[in-house]
């Protein structure tokens, strides 16, 4: 049976990414060697890395005074690498969900952390607003898309201090102005590549301002000096990321994908709002274009397992909500076509008629 994969991460990637990477694992660039078996310093792989960096710059319009790194350790390692490299005395954090909480806990190991605003009291169902960013903090950290709670910051924030953004689950999904950020990072496994590579986009001038010594592997400057090859980078995920970026460029780039993402999300939210069995959990103005969270309406709570089973019988995979929200979450990243979203919508409509 054809599967419709709504997994939150690792998640659906473009078919081209999967196919081209599978080919390169067998025979990379007609070298007769597997991508797994060659030096990361070989000319052929250096070309892959260079092209990936070039497409990052082109698609996101990254200014020249920024560096791009491909590291290991996931977004979770960035929760500590960011304060290690940037927090001298005090940093501000926006607490918009579970990943932000983890980032905050790590930063506390390095200095004073101001939690500027939080939506915890409403189970992170909205993006906190109406806060003032102090001018005396080393940086302000935000999570642009809250993968678990299905909320998203839809526009860039103005700030006089560097903004550090965890964009693990919405990078390349919408237009952003990189020049408004000091640092952007994310794990690749939501919208870009298989797990194993973490991208970091850094404005060079924000580095070198802390007085502590930093172990080499955790030091952005060392990775930049070594062209993201201080140690062996995750070659297969980087190759896969390149395939995704080529696919994205061929579609028309970020503006085009953003348009499609809006269309997909609008269709699904419309159905959630219309269907008497379901309701959305996120504040309407903060609804994520990437992770659509919904639960059964109170009077139909007992149908939750039935809908889960019904969806499974239609080939729908990965819609179980995170335990902290319950219900359902459909992750509709870039690689999910509108037709797949429609399969879920039809299942919701059919299930409504049956009940
Ligand atoms: C998945 C996710 C993370 C954690 O990523 P890892 O690569 O597993 O460390 C962090 N932040 C956000 C917003 C995520 O969606």
Coordinates of N, CA and C in Angstrom, one line a residue, residues 274-279 295-308 327-328 351-355:
X274 N -13.5 23.2 10.1 CA -14.9 22.8 9.6 C -15.4 21.5 10.2
X275 N -14.5 20.6 10.4 CA -15.0 19.2 10.8 C -15.4 19.2 12.2
X276 N -16.7 18.7 12.5 CA -17.2 18.8 13.9 C -16.5 17.8 14.8
X277 N -15.7 16.9 14.3 CA -15.0 15.9 15.2 C -13.7 16.5 15.8
X278 N -13.1 17.5 15.1 CA -11.7 17.9 15.5 C -11.7 19.4 15.8
X279 N -10.6 19.7 16.6 CA -10.3 21.1 16.8 C -8.7 21.3 16.9
X295 N -6.8 17.9 17.9 CA -7.3 16.9 18.8 C -8.8 16.6 18.5
X296 N -9.4 15.6 19.1 CA -10.8 15.4 18.9 C -11.5 16.4 19.8
X297 N -12.7 16.9 19.3 CA -13.5 17.8 20.1 C -14.0 17.1 21.3
X298 N -14.3 17.8 22.4 CA -14.5 17.2 23.7 C -15.5 16.0 23.6
X299 N -16.6 16.3 22.9 CA -17.7 15.2 22.8 C -17.3 14.0 22.0
X300 N -16.2 14.0 21.3 CA -15.8 12.9 20.5 C -14.4 12.3 21.0
X301 N -14.0 12.7 22.2 CA -12.7 12.2 22.7 C -12.5 10.7 22.6
X302 N -13.6 10.0 22.8 CA -13.6 8.5 22.7 C -13.2 7.9 21.3
X303 N -13.3 8.8 20.3 CA -13.0 8.3 18.9 C -11.5 8.4 18.5
X304 N -10.7 8.9 19.5 CA -9.3 9.1 19.1 C -8.6 7.9 18.5
X305 N -8.7 6.8 19.3 CA -8.0 5.6 18.8 C -8.6 5.1 17.5
X306 N -9.9 5.2 17.3 CA -10.6 4.8 16.1 C -10.1 5.6 14.9
X307 N -9.9 6.9 15.1 CA -9.5 7.7 13.9 C -8.0 7.3 13.6
X308 N -7.2 7.1 14.7 CA -5.8 6.7 14.4 C -5.8 5.4 13.6
X327 N -3.6 13.8 21.0 CA -4.3 13.9 19.7 C -3.4 13.6 18.5
X328 N -3.4 14.5 17.6 CA -2.7 14.3 16.3 C -1.8 15.5 15.9
X351 N -14.3 10.0 8.0 CA -14.5 9.5 9.3 C -15.6 10.3 10.0
X352 N -15.7 11.6 9.6 CA -16.8 12.4 10.1 C -18.2 11.8 9.7
X353 N -18.3 11.4 8.4 CA -19.5 10.9 7.9 C -19.9 9.5 8.6
X354 N -18.8 8.8 9.0 CA -19.0 7.5 9.6 C -19.5 7.7 11.1
X355 N -19.3 8.8 11.6 CA -19.6 9.0 13.0 C -20.6 10.1 13.3

